[in-house]
Amino acid sequence: MRISRNTKELAALMSDWLRVYLPSTRLRSGNTVGTYESSLSLFLDYLESEKGIRAGTISEQCFKKEWVEEWIAFLHNVRGNSKRTCDLRLTCIRSLMKYLSSKNTIYLQHYLDVCDIRKLSRGHGTKVEGVSKKAMAALFSAMRGRGRTERRDMVLFTVMYDTGARVSEIIGIKVSDLFLEAEAPYVVINGKGNKQRPLLFSPETTAMLKAYIADTYGAHPPKGSFLFPSRVNGERSHIDTDTVNGRLKVYAEMAHKACPELPATMHTHQIRHSACTHWFQDGINLAQISRYLGHESLETTRIYLGISKEELAQAMAKRENVMENDNGRYKDVKGGLRSLVRKKM
């Protein structure tokens, strides 16, 4: 099949947008670029499966308003993406179209039309709510299967709860980012804007990670391997956010039956929100929590937690264990930032 000049140009521009413009000109982090690439991939998959577009036939007409609107509806109604996720995908495609229109005016009208598409949440997305320690205990109890996938998930969600890191930050961890033999074991997270921050592990999480790495890679993990590799692309690629959220949904549905207060549908950001809420309840300093979350200011953290300024000074209850003992391979999972309480930073 012959490929037209416009198609070749479009392919080159999309590649430049991802590989050059976003990381070098816009200084977007690797995690952000990954999100934009994921959105573009989903759009291209939709064009191919639902519109019959092939590599040799893609053109500026594929970005017309009607098709972008239909794609957003497809993401929400067929793939089950939340309104906020759909809005994020739309933002990514708008960014691409803005770039395309700056390079060739044939894309300009389509870009202007797509800018008129109203976001599903209309700027009023559902507020993220954390869950109680009891509910978190029920969630982790649902992960007690003995299969390889269940063991990986137990480690993944334990690290997420232990550190309060974003899902994009968790899946981006490489084995080389871990310092498990240090006096206070920690991981170096690559956050938004390529800003790095160290996050401590509890002793229980450290032991779990060591066992998991040995089980996954043996004594000598390949250089550059991801902590949570993709089952499809191997250690050179990490598991994706959709897979992580899909696994969380499975466990949430199971745990909801035993603990109705846990939502039957749950998003990974709720684990992050729950973690920082529990830290605050346990009396951990707000400045420490803010640094762990990667927030720019204490005010951002205060609003994130939904607390008053007066509450910042209140003394809270002593930390409790939220994960029951597990007699399986990864046992005695307690989670949380206990090492922060025991050690001075």
Short mmCIF file of N, CA and C in Angstrom, two decimals, residues 26 72 79 90 115 119 141 158 161 179-180 196 198 239 255 283 305 315 337:
data_model
loop_
_atom_site.label_atom_id
_atom_site.label_comp_id
_atom_site.label_asym_id
_atom_site.label_seq_id
_atom_site.Cartn_x
_atom_site.Cartn_y
_atom_site.Cartn_z
N ARG A 26 8.48 21.19 26.04
CA ARG A 26 7.53 21.41 27.12
C ARG A 26 8.05 20.92 28.47
N ILE A 72 -14.41 9.55 22.78
CA ILE A 72 -14.59 9.83 24.21
C ILE A 72 -15.77 9.03 24.75
N ARG A 79 -15.28 1.08 27.37
CA ARG A 79 -14.12 0.72 28.18
C ARG A 79 -14.32 0.97 29.67
N LEU A 90 -8.89 13.40 26.53
CA LEU A 90 -9.25 14.49 25.61
C LEU A 90 -8.19 15.59 25.64
N CYS A 115 -11.59 21.83 20.45
CA CYS A 115 -11.53 22.66 21.65
C CYS A 115 -12.93 22.98 22.18
N LYS A 119 -15.84 18.87 28.39
CA LYS A 119 -15.36 17.75 29.20
C LYS A 119 -16.53 17.11 29.94
N SER A 141 -6.73 -8.26 52.64
CA SER A 141 -7.11 -9.65 52.91
C SER A 141 -7.60 -10.33 51.62
N THR A 158 0.98 -2.89 48.42
CA THR A 158 1.62 -2.60 49.70
C THR A 158 2.61 -1.45 49.56
N TYR A 161 0.65 1.78 49.26
CA TYR A 161 0.11 2.25 50.53
C TYR A 161 1.23 2.66 51.49
N PHE A 179 16.93 0.76 47.44
CA PHE A 179 18.11 0.66 48.30
C PHE A 179 17.68 -0.09 49.56
N LEU A 180 17.52 -1.40 49.39
CA LEU A 180 16.93 -2.22 50.44
C LEU A 180 17.94 -2.64 51.50
N GLN A 196 12.92 14.09 41.81
CA GLN A 196 13.14 12.87 42.56
C GLN A 196 12.95 13.10 44.05
N PRO A 198 13.17 10.63 47.88
CA PRO A 198 13.35 9.33 48.53
C PRO A 198 12.17 9.03 49.45
N ILE A 239 4.29 -2.67 33.88
CA ILE A 239 2.85 -2.88 33.85
C ILE A 239 2.17 -1.52 33.67
N ALA A 255 -13.50 -7.62 48.46
CA ALA A 255 -13.43 -7.10 49.83
C ALA A 255 -14.75 -6.44 50.24
N GLY A 283 -0.51 11.11 63.62
CA GLY A 283 0.31 12.16 64.20
C GLY A 283 1.59 12.48 63.45
N LEU A 305 -6.05 16.88 52.06
CA LEU A 305 -6.55 16.08 53.18
C LEU A 305 -7.94 16.53 53.63
N ALA A 315 -3.45 16.31 68.30
CA ALA A 315 -2.75 15.02 68.49
C ALA A 315 -3.73 13.91 68.16
N LEU A 337 4.09 4.04 57.15
CA LEU A 337 5.44 4.59 57.26
C LEU A 337 5.95 4.49 58.69
#
